[in-house]
Coordinates of C-alpha atoms and ligand atoms in Angstrom, one line a residue:
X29 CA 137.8 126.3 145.9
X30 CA 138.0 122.3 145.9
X31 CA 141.7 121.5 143.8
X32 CA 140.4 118.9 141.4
X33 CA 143.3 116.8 139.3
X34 CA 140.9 116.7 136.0
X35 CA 142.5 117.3 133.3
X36 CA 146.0 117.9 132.0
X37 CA 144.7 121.4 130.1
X38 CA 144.5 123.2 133.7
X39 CA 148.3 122.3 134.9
X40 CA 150.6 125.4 134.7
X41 CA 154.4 124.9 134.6
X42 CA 155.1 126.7 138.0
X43 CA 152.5 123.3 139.5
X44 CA 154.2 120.7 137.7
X45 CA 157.5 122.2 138.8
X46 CA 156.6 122.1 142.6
X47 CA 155.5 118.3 141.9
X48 CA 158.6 117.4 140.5
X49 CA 161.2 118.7 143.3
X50 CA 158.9 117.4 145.9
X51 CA 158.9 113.9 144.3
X52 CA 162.7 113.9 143.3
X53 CA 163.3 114.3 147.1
X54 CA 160.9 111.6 148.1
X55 CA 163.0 109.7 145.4
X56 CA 166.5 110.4 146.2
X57 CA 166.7 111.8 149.5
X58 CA 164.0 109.3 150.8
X59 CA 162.2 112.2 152.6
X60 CA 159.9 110.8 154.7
X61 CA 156.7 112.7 155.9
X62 CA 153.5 112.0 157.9
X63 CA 151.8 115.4 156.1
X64 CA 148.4 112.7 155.9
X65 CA 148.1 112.1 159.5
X66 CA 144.4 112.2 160.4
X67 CA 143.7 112.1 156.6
X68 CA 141.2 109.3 154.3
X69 CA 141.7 109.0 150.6
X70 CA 138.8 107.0 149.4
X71 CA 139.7 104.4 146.3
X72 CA 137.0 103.7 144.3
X73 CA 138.1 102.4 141.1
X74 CA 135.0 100.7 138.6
X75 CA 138.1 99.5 136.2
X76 CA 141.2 97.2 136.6
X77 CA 144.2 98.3 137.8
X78 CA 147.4 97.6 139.0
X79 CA 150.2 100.1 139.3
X80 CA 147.8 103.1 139.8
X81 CA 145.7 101.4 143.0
X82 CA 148.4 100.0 144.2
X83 CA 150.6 103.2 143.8
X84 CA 148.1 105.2 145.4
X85 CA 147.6 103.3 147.9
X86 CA 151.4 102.5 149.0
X87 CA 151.9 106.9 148.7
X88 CA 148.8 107.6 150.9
X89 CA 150.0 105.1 153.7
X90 CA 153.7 106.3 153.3
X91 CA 152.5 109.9 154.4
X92 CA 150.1 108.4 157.2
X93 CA 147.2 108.9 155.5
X94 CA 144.3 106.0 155.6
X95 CA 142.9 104.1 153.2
X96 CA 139.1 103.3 152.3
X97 CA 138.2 101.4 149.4
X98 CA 135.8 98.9 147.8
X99 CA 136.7 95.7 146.2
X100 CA 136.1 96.5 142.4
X101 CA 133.6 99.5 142.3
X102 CA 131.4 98.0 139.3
X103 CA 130.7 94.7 140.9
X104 CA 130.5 95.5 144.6
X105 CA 129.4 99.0 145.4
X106 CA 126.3 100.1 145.1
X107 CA 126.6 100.8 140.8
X108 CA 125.7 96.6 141.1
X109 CA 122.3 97.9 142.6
X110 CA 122.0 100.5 139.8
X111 CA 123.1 103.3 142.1
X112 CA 124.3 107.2 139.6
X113 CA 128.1 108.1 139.9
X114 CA 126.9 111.4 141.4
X115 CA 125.1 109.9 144.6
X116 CA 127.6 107.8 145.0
X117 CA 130.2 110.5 145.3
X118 CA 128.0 112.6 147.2
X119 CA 127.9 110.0 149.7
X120 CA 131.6 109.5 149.7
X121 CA 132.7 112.6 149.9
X122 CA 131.3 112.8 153.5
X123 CA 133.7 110.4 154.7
X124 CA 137.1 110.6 153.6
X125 CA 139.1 114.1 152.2
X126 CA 139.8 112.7 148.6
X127 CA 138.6 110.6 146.3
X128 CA 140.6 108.4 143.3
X129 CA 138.1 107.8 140.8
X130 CA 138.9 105.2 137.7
X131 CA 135.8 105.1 135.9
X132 CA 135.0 103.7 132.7
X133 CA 133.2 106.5 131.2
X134 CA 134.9 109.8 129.7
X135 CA 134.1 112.6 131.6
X136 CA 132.8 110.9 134.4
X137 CA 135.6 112.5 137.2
X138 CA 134.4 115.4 136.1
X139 CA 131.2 115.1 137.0
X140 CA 132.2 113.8 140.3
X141 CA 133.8 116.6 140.7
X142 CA 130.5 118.6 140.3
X143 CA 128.9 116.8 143.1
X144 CA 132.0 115.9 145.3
X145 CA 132.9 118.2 148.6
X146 CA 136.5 117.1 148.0
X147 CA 139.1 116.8 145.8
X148 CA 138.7 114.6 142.8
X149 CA 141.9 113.1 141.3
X150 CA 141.1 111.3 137.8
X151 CA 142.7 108.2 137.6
X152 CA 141.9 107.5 134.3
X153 CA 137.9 108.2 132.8
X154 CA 137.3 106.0 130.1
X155 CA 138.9 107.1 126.8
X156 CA 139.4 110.4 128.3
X157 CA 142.6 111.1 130.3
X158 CA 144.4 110.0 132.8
X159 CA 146.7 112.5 134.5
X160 CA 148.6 111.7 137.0
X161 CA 150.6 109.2 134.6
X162 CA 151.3 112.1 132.4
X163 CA 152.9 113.7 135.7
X164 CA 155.1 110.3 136.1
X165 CA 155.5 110.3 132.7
X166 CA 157.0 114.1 132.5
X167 CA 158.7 113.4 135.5
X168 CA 160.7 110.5 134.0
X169 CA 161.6 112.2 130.7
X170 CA 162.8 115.3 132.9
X171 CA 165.2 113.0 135.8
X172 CA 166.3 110.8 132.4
X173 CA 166.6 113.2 129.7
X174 CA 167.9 116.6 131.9
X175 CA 164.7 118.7 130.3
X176 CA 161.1 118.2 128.5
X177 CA 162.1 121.3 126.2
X178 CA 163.2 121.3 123.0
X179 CA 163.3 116.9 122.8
X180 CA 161.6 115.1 120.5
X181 CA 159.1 112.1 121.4
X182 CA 157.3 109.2 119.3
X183 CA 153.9 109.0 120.8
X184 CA 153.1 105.4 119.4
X185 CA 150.6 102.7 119.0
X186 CA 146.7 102.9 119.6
X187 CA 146.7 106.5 119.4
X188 CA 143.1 107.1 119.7
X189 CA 141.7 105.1 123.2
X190 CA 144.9 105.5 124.8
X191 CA 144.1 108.3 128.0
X192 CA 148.3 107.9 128.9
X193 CA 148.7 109.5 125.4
X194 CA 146.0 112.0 125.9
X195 CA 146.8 113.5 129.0
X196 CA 150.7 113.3 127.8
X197 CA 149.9 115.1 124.1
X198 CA 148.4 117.7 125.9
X199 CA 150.8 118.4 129.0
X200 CA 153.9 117.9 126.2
X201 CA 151.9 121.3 124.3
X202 CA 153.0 123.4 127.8
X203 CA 157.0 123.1 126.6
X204 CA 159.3 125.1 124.5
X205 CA 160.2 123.3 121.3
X206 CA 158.8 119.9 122.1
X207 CA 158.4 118.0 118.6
X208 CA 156.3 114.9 118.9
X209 CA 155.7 112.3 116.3
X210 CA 152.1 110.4 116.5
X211 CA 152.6 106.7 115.2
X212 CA 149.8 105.0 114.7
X213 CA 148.0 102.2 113.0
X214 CA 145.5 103.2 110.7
X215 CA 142.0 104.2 112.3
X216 CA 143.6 104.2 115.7
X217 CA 145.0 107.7 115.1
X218 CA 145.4 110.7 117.4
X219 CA 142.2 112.4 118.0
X220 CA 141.5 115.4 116.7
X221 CA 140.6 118.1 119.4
X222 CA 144.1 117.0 120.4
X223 CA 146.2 118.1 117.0
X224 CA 143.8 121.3 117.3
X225 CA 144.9 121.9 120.2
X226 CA 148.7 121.5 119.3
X227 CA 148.0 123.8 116.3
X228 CA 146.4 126.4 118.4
X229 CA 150.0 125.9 120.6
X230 CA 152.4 126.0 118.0
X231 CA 153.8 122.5 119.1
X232 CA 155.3 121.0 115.7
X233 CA 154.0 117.5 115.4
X234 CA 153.9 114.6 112.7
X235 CA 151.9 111.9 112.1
X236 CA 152.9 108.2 110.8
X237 CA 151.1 105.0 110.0
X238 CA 154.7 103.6 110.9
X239 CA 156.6 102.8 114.1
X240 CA 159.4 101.6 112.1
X241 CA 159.5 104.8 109.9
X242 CA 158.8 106.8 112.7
X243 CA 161.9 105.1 114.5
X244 CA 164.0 105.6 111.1
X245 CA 163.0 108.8 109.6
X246 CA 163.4 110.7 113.3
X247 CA 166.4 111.6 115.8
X248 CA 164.0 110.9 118.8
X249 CA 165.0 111.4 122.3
X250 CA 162.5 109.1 123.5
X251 CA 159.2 106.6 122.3
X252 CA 156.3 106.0 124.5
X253 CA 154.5 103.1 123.5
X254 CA 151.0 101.8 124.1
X255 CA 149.1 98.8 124.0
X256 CA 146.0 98.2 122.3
X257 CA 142.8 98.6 123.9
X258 CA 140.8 96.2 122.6
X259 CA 138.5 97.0 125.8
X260 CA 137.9 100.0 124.4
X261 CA 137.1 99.2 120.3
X262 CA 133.9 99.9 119.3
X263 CA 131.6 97.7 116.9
X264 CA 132.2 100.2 114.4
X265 CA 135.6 101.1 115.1
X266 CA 137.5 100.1 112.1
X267 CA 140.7 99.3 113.3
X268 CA 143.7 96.8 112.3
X269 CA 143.8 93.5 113.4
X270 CA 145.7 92.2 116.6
X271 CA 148.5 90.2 113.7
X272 CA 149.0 93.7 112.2
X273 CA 149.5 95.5 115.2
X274 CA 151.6 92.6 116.1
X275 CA 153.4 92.9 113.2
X276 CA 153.9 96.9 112.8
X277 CA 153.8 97.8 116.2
X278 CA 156.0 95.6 118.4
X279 CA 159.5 97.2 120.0
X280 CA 161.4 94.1 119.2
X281 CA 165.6 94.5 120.3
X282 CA 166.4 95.3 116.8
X283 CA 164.0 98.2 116.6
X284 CA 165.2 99.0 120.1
X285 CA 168.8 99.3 118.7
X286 CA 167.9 101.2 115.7
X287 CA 166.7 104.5 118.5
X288 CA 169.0 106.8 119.2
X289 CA 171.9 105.6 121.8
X290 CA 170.2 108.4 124.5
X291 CA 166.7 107.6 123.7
X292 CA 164.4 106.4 126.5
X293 CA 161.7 103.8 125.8
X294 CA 158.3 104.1 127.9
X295 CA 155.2 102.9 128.3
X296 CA 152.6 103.3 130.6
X297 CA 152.3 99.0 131.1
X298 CA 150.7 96.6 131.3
X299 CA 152.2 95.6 128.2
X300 CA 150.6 92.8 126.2
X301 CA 153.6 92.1 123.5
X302 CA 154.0 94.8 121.9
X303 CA 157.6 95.4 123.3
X304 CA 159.4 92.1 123.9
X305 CA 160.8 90.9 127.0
X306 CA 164.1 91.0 125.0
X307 CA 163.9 94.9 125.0
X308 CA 163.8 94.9 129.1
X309 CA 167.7 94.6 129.2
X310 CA 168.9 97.2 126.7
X311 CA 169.7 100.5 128.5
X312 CA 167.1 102.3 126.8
X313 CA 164.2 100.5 128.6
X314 CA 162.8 102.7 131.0
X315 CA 158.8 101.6 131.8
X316 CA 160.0 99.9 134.9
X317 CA 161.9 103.0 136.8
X318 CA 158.6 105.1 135.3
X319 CA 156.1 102.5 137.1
X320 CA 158.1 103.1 140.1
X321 CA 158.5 106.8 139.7
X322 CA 154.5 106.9 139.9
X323 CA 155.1 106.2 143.7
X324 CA 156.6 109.7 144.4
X325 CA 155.1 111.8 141.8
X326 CA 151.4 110.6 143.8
X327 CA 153.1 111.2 146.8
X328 CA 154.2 114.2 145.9
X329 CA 150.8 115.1 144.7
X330 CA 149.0 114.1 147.7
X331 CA 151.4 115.8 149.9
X332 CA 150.3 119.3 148.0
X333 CA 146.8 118.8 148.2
X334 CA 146.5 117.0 151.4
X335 CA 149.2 117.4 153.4
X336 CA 149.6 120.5 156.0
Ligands
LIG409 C1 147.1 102.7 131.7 C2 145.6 103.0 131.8 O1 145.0 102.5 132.7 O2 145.2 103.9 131.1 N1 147.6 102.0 132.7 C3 148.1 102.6 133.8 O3 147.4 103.3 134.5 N2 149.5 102.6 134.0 C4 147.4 102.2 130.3 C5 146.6 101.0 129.8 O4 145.8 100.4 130.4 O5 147.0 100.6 128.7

């Protein structure tokens, strides 16, 4: 059976556990490892990205793997020619032993998956999800906060197009006692089948038109904001403004300084402005060390599905 990364749904505990030791010692023990040798990860990413190509990239090449990609996926593979996903991949697959596919429909790595010979890590699928930052993600709340049980998290911002959040609502749902509280401006809420989900769970969660409230009303171990994405609004999407979500959904230093002295801020960047450069210095500002934390959770990853 091919080990596609999908979905956050299919990870158990026992897999994220092996992730997380692996990539704590590629972190702090600078373990080094050549477990790619001989192996090709194939990049083929039809969306913009920064941190999760280049991440990728630098964590395939630190194990000795090699590297095949194509210059912006939409514009210069063979989509531009009108080309399916599904031949594409099937083409692919014959000449590397992975594929990391950013794609800008939802569900479209998992119909890769269906016609791919090897494994298919998501790197984000439209509005869908977007795993492996939910790994980093956990990751950083676990080597910052001690534990992902029992702590309580704003999930903030646009709430609904946000894949980070997704795959992250979900994975949170695996822990004992995690509380979260969904923030979010009005018609850019949670969706649904994900509070369903967390019902059928028993995770306790909240929901909030209000950062600020959500920031005063809750003893919250950590907020991970997002940006909007406008990309991603639909014609009929009523959602608030940019100068509103400006207004209620910015981590300005006086919010900042309102959290909890132990809270950790995060956020999946690229930030637009909706936490100021003013919030980089206080000690609760953590988006950079969990941008850099992707590095050895994907190593880690690869190493486990790769390596020898
Ligand atoms: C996120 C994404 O692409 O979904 N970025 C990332 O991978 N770190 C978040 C975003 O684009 O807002």
């Amino acid at each position: 059976m091919i080990n596609h990364i999908i979905k956050t749904q299919s990870f158990s505990l026992e897999f994220m556990k092996d992730i997380f030791s692996q990539a704590k010692l590629f972190k702090y023990n600078k373990c080094v490892s050549n477990s790619l040798q001989g192996k090709i990860v194939a990049i083929l990413f039809y969306e913009a990205s920064t941190r999760t190509k280049l991440s990728f990239t630098s964590a395939i090449l630190k194990l000795g793997g090699g590297v095949i990609s194509t210059e912006n996926a939409s514009q210069f593979s063979s989509a531009a020619k009108g080309e399916s996903l599904r031949d594409t991949i099937r083409n692919i697959s014959a000449y590397c032993d992975c594929i990391v596919l950013r794609h800008k429909e939802r569900g479209s790595a998992q119909e890769a998956a269906h016609f791919s010979t090897v494994p298919i890590i998501n790197a984000g699928d439209g509005d869908g999800q977007h795993p492996t930052q939910s790994l980093l993600d956990l990751f950083t709340i676990k080597d910052e906060l001690g534990s992902v049980d029992g702590i309580t998290i704003i999930l903030s911002g646009d709430l609904k197009h946000s894949r980070t959040i997704h795959s992250l609502a979900y994975l949170l749902g695996k822990f004992r006692s995690t509380t979260i509280i969904f923030a979010a401006p009005k018609g850019l809420e949670i969706p649904e089948d994900i509070t369903d989900y967390l019902k059928r769970h028993d995770v306790e969660f909240h929901q909030t038109s209000s950062l600020i409230d959500a920031v005063e009303n809750y003893k919250t171990n950590a907020v991970y904001h997002t940006r909007p994405q406008k990309e991603r609004y639909e014609t009929n999407d009523s959602v608030v403004s940019v100068e509103k979500y400006r207004e209620q959904f910015t981590i300005t230093r006086d919010l900042a300084n309102k959290m909890d002295p132990d809270a950790i801020i995060l956020h999946p960047l690229p930030r637009v402005d909706e936490i100021r450069y003013g919030v980089d210095d206080n000690h609760r500002a953590k988006y950079f060390v969990q941008s850099e934390n992707g590095l050895y959770v994907r190593m880690a990853l690869l190493n486990m599905l790769l390596g020898e």
